[in-house]
PDB file of C-alpha atoms in Angstrom:
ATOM      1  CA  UNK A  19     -77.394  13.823 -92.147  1.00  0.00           C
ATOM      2  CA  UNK A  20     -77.827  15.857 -88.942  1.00  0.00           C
ATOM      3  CA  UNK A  21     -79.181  14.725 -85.824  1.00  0.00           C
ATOM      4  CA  UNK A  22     -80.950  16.753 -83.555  1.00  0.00           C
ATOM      5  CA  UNK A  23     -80.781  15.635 -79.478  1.00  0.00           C
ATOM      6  CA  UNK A  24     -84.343  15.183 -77.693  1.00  0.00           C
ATOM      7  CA  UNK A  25     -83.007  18.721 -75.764  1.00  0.00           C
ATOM      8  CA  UNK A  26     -83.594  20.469 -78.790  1.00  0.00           C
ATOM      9  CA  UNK A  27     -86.806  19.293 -78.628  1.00  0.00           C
ATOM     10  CA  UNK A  28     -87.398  19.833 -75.298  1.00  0.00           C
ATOM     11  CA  UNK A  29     -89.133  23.175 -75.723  1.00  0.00           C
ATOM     12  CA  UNK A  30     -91.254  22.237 -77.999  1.00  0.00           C
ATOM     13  CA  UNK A  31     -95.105  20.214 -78.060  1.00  0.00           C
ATOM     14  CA  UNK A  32     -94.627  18.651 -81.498  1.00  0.00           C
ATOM     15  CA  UNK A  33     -92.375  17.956 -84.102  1.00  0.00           C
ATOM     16  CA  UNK A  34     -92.724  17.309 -88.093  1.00  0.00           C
ATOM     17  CA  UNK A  35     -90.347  17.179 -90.966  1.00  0.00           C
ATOM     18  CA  UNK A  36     -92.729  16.696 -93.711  1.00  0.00           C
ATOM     19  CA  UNK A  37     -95.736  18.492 -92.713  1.00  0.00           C
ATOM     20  CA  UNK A  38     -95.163  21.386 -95.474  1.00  0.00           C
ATOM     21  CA  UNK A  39     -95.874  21.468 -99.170  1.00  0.00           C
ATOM     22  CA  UNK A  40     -92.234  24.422 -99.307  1.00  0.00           C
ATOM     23  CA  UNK A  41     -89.148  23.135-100.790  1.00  0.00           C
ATOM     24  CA  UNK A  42     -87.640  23.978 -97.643  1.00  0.00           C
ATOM     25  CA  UNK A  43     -89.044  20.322 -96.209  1.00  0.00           C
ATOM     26  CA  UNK A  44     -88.122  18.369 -99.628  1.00  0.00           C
ATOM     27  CA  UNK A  45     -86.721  15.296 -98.206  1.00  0.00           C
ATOM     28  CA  UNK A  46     -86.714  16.359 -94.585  1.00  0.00           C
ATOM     29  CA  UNK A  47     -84.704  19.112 -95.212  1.00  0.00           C
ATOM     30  CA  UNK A  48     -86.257  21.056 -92.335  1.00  0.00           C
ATOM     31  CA  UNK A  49     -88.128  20.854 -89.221  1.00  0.00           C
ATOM     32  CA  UNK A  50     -91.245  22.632 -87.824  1.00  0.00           C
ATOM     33  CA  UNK A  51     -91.077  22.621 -83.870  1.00  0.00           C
ATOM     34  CA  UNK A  52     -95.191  23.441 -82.805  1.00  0.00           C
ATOM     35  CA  UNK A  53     -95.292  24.770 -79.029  1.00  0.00           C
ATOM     36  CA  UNK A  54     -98.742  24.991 -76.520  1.00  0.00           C
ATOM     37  CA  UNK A  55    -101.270  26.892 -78.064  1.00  0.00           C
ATOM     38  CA  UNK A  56    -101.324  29.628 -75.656  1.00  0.00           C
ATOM     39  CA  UNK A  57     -97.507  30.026 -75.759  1.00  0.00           C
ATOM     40  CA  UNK A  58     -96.306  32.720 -77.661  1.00  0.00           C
ATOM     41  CA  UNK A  59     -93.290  32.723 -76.527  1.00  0.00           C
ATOM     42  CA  UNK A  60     -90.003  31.671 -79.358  1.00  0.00           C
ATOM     43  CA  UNK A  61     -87.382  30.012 -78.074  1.00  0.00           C
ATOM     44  CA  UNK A  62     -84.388  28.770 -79.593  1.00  0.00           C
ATOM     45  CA  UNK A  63     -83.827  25.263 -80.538  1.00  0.00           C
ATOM     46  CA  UNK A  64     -79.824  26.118 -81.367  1.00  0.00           C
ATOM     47  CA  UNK A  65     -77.256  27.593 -79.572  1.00  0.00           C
ATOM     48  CA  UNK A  66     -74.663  30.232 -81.288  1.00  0.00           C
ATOM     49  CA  UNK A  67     -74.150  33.673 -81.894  1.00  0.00           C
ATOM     50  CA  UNK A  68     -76.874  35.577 -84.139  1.00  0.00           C
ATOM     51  CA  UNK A  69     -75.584  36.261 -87.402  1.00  0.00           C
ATOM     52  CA  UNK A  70     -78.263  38.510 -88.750  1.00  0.00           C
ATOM     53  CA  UNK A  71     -82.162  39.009 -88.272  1.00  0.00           C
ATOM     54  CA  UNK A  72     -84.132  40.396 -91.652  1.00  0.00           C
ATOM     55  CA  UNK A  73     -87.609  40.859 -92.684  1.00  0.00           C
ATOM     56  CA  UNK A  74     -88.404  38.625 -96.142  1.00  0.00           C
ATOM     57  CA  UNK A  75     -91.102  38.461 -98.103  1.00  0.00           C
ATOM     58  CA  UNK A  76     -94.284  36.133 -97.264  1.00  0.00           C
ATOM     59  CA  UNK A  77     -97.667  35.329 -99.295  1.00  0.00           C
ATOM     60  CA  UNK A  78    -100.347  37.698 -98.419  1.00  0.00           C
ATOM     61  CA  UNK A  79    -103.116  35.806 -95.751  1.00  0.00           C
ATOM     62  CA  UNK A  80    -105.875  37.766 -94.187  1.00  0.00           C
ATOM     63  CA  UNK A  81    -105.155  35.692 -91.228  1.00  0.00           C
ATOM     64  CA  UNK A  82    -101.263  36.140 -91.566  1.00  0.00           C
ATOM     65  CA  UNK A  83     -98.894  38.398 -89.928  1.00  0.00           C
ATOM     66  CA  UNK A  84     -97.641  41.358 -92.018  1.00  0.00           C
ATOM     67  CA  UNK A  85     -94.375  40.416 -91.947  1.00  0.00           C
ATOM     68  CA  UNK A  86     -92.405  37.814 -91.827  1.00  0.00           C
ATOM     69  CA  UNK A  87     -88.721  37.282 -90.583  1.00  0.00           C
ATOM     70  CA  UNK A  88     -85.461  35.053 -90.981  1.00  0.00           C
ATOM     71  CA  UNK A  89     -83.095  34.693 -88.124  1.00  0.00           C
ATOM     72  CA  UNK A  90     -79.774  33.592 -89.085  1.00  0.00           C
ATOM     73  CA  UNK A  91     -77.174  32.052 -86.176  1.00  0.00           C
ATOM     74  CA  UNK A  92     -73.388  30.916 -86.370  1.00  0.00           C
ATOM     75  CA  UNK A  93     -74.349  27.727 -84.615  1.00  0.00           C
ATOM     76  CA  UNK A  94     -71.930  26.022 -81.447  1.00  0.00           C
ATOM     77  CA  UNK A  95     -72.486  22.829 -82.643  1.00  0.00           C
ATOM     78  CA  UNK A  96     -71.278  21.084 -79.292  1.00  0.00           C
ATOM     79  CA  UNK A  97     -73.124  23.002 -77.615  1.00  0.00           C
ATOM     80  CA  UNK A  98     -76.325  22.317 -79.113  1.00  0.00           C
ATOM     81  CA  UNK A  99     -75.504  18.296 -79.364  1.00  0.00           C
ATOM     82  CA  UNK A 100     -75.819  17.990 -82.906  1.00  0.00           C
ATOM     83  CA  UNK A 101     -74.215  14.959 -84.391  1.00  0.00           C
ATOM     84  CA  UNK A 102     -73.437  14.389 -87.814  1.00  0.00           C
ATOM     85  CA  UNK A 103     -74.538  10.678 -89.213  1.00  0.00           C
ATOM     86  CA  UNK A 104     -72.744  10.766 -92.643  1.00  0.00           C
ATOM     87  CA  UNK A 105     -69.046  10.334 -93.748  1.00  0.00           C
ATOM     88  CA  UNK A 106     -66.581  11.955 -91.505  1.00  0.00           C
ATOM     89  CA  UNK A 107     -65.274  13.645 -94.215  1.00  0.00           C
ATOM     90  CA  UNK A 108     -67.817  15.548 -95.954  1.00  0.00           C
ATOM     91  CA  UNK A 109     -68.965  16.745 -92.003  1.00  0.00           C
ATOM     92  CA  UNK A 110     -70.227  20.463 -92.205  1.00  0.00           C
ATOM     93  CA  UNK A 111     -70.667  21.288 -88.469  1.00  0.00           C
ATOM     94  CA  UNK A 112     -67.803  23.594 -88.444  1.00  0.00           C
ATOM     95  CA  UNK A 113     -69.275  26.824 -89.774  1.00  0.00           C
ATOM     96  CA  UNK A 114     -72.650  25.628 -89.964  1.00  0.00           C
ATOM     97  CA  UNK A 115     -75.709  28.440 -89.648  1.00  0.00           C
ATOM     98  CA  UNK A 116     -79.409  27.891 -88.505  1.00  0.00           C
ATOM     99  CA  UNK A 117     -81.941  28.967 -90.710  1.00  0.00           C
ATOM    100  CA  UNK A 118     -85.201  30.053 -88.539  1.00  0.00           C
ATOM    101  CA  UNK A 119     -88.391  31.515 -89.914  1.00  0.00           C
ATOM    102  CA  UNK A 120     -91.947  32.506 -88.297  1.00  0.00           C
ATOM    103  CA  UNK A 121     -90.563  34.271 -85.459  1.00  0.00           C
ATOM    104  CA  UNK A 122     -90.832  38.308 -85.115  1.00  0.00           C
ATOM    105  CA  UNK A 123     -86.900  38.168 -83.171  1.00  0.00           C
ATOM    106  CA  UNK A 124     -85.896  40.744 -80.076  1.00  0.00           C
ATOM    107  CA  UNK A 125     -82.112  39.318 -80.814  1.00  0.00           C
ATOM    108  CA  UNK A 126     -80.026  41.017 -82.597  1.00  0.00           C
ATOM    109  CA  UNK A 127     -76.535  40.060 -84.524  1.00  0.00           C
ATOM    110  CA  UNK A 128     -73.460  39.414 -81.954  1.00  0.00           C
ATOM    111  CA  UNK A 129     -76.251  37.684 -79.406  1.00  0.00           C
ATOM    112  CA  UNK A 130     -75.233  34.813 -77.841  1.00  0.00           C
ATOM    113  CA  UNK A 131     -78.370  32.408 -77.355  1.00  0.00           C
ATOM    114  CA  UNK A 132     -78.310  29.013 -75.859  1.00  0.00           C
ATOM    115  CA  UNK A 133     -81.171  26.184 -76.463  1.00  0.00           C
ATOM    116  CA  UNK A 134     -83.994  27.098 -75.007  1.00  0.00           C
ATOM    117  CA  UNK A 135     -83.449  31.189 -74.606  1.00  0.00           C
ATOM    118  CA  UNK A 136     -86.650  32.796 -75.588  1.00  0.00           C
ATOM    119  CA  UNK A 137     -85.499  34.837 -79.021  1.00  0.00           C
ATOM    120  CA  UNK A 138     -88.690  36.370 -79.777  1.00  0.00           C
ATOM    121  CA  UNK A 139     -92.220  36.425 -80.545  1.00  0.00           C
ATOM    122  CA  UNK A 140     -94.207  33.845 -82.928  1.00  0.00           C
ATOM    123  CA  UNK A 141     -95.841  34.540 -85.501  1.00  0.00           C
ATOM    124  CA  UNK A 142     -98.596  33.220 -87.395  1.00  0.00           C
ATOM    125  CA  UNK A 143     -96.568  33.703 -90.651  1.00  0.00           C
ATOM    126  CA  UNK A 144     -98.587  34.003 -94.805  1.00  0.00           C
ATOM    127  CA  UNK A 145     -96.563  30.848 -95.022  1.00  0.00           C
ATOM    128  CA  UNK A 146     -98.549  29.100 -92.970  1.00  0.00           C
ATOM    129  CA  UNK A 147    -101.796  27.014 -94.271  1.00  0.00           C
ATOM    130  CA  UNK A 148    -105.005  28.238 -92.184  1.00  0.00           C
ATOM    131  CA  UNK A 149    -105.395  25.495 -90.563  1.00  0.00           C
ATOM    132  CA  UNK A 150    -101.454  25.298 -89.203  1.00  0.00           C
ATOM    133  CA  UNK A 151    -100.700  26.561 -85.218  1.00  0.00           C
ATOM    134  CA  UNK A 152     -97.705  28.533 -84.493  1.00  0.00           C
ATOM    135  CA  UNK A 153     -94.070  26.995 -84.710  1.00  0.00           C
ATOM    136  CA  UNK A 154     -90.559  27.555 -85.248  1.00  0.00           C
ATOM    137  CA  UNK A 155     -89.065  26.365 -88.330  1.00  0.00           C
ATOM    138  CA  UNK A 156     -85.579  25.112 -88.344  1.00  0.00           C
ATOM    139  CA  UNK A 157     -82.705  24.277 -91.246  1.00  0.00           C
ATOM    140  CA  UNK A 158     -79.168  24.208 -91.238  1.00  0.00           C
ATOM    141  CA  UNK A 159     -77.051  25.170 -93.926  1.00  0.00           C
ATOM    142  CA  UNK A 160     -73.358  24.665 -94.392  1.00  0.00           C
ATOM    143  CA  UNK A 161     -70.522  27.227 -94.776  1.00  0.00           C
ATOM    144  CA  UNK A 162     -70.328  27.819 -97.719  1.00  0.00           C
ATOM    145  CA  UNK A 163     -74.470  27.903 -98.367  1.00  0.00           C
ATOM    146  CA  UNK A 164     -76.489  30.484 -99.612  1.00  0.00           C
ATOM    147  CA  UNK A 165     -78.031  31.487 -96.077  1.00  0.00           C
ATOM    148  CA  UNK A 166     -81.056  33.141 -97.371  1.00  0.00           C
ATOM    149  CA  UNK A 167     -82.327  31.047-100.392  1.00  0.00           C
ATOM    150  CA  UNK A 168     -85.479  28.467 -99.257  1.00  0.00           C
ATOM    151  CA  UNK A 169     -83.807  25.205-100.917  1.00  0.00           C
ATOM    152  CA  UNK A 170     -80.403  24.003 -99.783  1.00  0.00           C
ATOM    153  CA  UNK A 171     -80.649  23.194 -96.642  1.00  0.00           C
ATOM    154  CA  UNK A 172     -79.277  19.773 -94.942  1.00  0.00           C
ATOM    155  CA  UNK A 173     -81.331  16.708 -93.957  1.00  0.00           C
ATOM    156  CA  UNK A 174     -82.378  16.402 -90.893  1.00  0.00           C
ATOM    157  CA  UNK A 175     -83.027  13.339 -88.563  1.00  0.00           C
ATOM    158  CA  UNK A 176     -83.777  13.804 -84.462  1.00  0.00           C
ATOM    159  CA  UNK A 177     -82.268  11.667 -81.646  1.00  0.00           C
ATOM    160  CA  UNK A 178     -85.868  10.016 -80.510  1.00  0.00           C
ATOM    161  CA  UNK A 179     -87.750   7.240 -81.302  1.00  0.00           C
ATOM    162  CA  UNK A 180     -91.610   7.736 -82.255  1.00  0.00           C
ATOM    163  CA  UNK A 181     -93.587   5.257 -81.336  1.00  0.00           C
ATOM    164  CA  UNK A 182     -96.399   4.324 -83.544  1.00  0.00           C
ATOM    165  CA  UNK A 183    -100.202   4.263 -82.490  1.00  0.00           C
ATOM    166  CA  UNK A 184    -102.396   2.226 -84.065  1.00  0.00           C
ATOM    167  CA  UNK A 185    -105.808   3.840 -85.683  1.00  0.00           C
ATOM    168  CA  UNK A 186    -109.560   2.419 -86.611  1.00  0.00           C
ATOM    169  CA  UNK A 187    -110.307   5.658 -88.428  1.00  0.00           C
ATOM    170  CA  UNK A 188    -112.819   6.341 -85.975  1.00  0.00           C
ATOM    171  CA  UNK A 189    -112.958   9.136 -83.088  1.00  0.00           C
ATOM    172  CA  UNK A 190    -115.280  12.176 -81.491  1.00  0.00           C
ATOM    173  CA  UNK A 191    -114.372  15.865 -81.901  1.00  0.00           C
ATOM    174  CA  UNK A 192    -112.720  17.587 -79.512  1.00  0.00           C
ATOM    175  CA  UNK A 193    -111.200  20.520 -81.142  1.00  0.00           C
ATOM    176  CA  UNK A 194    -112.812  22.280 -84.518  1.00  0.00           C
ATOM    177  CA  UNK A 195    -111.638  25.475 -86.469  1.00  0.00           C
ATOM    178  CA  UNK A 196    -112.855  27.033 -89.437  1.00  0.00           C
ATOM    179  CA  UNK A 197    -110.548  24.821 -91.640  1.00  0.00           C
ATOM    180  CA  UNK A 198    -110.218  21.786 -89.625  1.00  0.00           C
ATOM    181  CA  UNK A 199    -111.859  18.910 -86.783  1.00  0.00           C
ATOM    182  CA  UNK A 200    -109.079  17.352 -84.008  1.00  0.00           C
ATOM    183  CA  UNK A 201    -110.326  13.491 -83.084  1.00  0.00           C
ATOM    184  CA  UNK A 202    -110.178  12.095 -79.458  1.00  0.00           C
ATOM    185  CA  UNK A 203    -108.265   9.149 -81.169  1.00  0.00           C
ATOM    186  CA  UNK A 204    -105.635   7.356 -81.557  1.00  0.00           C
ATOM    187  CA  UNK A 205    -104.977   8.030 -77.670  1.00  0.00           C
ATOM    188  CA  UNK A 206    -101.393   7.673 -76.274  1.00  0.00           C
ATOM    189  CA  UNK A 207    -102.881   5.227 -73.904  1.00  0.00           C
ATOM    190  CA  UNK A 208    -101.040   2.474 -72.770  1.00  0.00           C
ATOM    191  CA  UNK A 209     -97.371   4.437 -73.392  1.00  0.00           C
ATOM    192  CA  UNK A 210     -94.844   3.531 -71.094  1.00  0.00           C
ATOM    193  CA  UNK A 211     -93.561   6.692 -70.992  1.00  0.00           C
ATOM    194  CA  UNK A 212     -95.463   9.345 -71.336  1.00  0.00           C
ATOM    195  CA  UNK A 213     -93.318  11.759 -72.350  1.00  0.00           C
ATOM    196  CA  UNK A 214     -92.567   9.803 -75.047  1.00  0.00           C
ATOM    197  CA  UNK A 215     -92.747  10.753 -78.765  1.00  0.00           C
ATOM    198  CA  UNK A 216     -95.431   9.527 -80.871  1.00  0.00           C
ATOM    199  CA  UNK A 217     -97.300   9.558 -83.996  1.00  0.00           C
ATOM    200  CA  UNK A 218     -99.900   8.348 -86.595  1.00  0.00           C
ATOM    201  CA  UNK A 219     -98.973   4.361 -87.631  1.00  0.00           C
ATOM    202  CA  UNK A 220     -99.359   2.662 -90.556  1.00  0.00           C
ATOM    203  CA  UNK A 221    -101.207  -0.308 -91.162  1.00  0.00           C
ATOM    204  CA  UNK A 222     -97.243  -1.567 -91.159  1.00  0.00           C
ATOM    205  CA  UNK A 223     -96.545   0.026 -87.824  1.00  0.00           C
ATOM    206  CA  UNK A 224     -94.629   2.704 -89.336  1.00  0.00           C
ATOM    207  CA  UNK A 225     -95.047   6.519 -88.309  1.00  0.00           C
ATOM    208  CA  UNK A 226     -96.261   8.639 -90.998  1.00  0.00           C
ATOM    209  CA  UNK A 227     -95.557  12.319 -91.312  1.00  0.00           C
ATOM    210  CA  UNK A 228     -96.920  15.017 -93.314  1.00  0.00           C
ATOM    211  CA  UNK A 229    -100.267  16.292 -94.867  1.00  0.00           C
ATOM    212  CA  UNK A 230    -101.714  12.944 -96.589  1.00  0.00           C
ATOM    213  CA  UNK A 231    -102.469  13.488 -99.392  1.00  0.00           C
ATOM    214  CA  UNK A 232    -102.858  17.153 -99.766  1.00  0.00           C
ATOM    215  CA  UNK A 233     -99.080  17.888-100.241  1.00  0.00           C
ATOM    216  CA  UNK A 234     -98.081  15.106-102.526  1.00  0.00           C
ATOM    217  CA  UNK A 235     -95.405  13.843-100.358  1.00  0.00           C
ATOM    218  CA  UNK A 236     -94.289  12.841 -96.867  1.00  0.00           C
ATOM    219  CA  UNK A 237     -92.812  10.561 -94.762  1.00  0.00           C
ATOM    220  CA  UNK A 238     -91.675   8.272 -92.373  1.00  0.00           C
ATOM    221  CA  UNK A 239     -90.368   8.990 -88.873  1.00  0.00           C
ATOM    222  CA  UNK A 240     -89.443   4.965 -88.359  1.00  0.00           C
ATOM    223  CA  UNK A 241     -86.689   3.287 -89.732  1.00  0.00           C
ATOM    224  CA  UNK A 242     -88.466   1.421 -92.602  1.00  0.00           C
ATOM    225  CA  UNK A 243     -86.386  -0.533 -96.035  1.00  0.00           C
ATOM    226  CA  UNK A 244     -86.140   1.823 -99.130  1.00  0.00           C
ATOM    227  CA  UNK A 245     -89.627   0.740-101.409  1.00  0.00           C
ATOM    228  CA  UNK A 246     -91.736  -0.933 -98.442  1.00  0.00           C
ATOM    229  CA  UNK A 247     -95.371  -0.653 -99.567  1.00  0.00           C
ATOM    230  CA  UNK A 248     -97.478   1.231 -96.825  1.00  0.00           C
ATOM    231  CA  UNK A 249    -100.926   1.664 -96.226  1.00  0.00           C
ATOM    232  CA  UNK A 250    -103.575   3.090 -93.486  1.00  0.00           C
ATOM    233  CA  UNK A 251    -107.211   2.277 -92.858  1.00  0.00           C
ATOM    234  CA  UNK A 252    -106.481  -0.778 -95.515  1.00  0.00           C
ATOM    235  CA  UNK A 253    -105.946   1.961 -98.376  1.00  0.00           C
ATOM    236  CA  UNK A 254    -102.580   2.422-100.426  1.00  0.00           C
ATOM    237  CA  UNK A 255    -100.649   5.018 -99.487  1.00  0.00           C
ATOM    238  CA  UNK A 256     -97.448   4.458-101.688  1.00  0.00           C
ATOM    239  CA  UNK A 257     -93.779   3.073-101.323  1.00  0.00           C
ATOM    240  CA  UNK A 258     -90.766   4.547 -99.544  1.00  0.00           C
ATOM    241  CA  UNK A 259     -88.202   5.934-101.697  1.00  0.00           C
ATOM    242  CA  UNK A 260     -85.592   6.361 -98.323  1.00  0.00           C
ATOM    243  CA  UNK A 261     -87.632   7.721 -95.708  1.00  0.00           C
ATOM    244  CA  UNK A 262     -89.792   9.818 -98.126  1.00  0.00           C
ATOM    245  CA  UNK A 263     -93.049   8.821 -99.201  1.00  0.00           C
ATOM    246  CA  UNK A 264     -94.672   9.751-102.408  1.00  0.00           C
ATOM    247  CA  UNK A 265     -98.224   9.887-101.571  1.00  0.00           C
ATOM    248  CA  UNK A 266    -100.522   7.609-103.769  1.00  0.00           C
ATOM    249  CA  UNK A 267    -103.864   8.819-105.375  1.00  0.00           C
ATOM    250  CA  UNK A 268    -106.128   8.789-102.937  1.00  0.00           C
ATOM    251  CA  UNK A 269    -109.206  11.141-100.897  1.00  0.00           C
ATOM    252  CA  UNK A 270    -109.765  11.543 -97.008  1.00  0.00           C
ATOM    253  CA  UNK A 271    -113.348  11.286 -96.825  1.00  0.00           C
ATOM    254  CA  UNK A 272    -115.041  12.397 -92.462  1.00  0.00           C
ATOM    255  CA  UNK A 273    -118.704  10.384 -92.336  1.00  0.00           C
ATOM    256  CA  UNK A 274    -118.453  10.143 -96.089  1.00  0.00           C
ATOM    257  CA  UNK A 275    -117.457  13.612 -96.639  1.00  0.00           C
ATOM    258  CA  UNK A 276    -114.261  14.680 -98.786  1.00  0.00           C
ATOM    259  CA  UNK A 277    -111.905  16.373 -96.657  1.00  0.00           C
ATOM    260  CA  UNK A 278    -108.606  17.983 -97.704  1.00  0.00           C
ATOM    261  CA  UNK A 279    -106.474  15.443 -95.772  1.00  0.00           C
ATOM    262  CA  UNK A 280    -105.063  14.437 -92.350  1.00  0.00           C
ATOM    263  CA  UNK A 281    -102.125  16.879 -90.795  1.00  0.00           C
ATOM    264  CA  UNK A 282     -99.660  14.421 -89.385  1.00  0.00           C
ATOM    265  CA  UNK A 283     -96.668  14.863 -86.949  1.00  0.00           C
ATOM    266  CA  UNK A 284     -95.047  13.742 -84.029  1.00  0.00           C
ATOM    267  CA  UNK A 285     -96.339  14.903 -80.026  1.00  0.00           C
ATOM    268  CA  UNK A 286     -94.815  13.961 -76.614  1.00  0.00           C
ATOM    269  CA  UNK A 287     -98.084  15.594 -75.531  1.00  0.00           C
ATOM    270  CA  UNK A 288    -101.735  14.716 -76.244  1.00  0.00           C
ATOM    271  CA  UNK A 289    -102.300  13.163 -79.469  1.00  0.00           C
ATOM    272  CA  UNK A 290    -105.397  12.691 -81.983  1.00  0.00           C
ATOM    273  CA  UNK A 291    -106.310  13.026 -85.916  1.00  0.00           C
ATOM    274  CA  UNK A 292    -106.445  16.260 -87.044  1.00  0.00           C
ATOM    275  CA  UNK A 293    -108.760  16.414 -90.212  1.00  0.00           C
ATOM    276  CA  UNK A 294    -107.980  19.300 -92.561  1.00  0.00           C
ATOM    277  CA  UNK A 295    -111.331  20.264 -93.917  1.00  0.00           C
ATOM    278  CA  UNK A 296    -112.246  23.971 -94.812  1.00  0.00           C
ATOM    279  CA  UNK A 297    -115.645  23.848 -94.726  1.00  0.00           C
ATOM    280  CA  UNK A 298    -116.868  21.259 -92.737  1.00  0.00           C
ATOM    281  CA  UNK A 299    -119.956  21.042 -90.440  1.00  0.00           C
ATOM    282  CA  UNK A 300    -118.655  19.039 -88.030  1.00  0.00           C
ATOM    283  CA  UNK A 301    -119.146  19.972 -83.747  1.00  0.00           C
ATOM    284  CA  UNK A 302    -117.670  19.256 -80.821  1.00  0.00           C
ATOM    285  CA  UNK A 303    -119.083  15.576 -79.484  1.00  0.00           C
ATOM    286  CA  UNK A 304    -119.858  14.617 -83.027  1.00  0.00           C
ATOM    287  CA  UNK A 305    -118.388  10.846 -84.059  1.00  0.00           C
ATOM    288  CA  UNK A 306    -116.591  10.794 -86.873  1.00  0.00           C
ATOM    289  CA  UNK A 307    -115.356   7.917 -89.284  1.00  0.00           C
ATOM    290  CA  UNK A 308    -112.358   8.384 -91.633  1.00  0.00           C
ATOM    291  CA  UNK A 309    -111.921   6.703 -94.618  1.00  0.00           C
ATOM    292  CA  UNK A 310    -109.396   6.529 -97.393  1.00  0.00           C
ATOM    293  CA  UNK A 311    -110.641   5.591-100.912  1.00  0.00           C
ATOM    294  CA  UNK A 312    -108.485   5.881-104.465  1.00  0.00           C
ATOM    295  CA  UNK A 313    -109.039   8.486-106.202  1.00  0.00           C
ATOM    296  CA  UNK A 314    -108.568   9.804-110.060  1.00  0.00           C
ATOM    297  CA  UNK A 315    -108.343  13.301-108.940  1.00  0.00           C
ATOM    298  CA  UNK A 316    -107.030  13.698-105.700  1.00  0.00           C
ATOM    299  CA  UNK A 317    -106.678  17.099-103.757  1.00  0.00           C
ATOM    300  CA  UNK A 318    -102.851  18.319-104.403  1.00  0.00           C
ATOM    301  CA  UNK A 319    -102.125  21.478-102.324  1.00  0.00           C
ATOM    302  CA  UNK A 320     -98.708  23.657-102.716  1.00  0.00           C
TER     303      UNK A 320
END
């Protein structure tokens, strides 16, 4: 498995390996690196030379950018701090290429980048669920890989630890969109460090990442025993299988309202529930109870 150092992160508001229903993310596979809201600005979370840029093929969205791109990078592994977890042996740094999408690129192939150089413009990509913000997405493939192909790429793991925040289910809007309603809560309050990583816990203490339920799989960004039985807001949510986490059957329900589900990830920045629900009436100031309840026919998305 790779490891990515907190540098790569640096840049970057938010982190989540899961939070896709592509094959890309199968078993953490990839990683989706948000930034601010009003920055628009790509910057790279590898440093190499740029192999090739191309313009690929992305699902039609009205809300979507026409096009979307793939930037390919011969990636100086030292140089970037990646470390390789797995038997010394089978280690694929040498040769190893970046795989990043969602990004309209002003690079060009021969370009040296380091982390952190701005590489071009994002792009809200017809990838992209309507209620998901801007980000870079990140994979690494080995030598010998097919570099353009979405499945294939290595697992992933970062260099931080996420530190888990515990939830009621209850909060006020402070955020609201077309498709979804951000909650004041869980807060970050009482963090050491605040700059710190963290995320959504389970009942367990265990950080969860992903879109529960609506993309039939997550996972966990603690270390946590293959098959541990977790739940949230005293509700089922399955058993680990590794760090991934087939997703029970179950609905997200706002004030007794189905919703499509909750949109988890890690932040070293401000942190609350975001509630994917297209549809919804909710406002800003309105309190807001979530609930979790089994369900025969749960919402499966992707």
């Amino acid at each position: 498995m790779l490891r990515l150092p907190r540098s790569v992160l640096a840049p970057f508001e938010r982190f989540s390996l899961y939070n896709s229903p592509y094959p890309a993310h199968d078993s953490g596979c990839a990683i989706d690196l948000y930034v601010d809201a009003d920055d628009a600005v790509a910057r790279s979370p590898v440093a190499g030379v740029v192999r090739e840029t191309r313009t690929v093929r992305a699902p039609d969205k009205p809300y979507a950018h026409d096009d979307e791109y793939l930037v390919l990078l011969d990636v100086d592994a030292n140089a970037t701090g990646l470390a390789w977890t797995g038997d010394g042996s089978d280690d694929p740094r040498d040769g190893l290429v970046a795989r990043i999408l969602h990004v309209e690129p002003d690079v060009a192939a021969g370009d040296t980048v380091a982390v952190g150089d701005p590489i071009g413009r994002l792009v809200r990509s017809g990838f992209f669920a309507p209620w998901v913000t801007n980000h870079v997405h990140l994979g690494f493939r080995p030598a010998t890989a097919n570099h353009h192909r979405a499945r294939g790429s290595l697992p992933l793991d970062v260099d931080v630890s996420v530190s888990p925040l515990d939830w009621d289910g209850r909060g006020t809007v402070v955020d609201v969109g077309e498709t979804f309603v951000v909650l004041d809560r869980p807060t970050r309050e009482g963090q050491a460090d605040p700059d710190a990583f963290v995320g959504l816990g389970s009942d367990e203490g265990v950080v969860l990442d992903g879109g529960l339920a609506h993309y039939g799989f997550g996972g966990t960004l603690s270390p946590v025993a293959d098959g541990h039985s977790l739940s949230l807001l005293g509700a089922d949510l399955g058993r680990t299988a590794g760090r991934d986490v087939p997703w029970a059957d179950f609905d997200v329900f706002a004030n007794g309202k189905r919703a499509t589900g909750l949109s988890l990830f890690a932040s070293r920045g401000d942190f609350g529930t975001k509630v994917v629900f297209p549809g919804h009436d909710f406002a800003v100031g309105d309190d807001v109870e979530v609930t979790i309840r089994p369900s025969d026919d749960p919402i499966r998305l992707g």
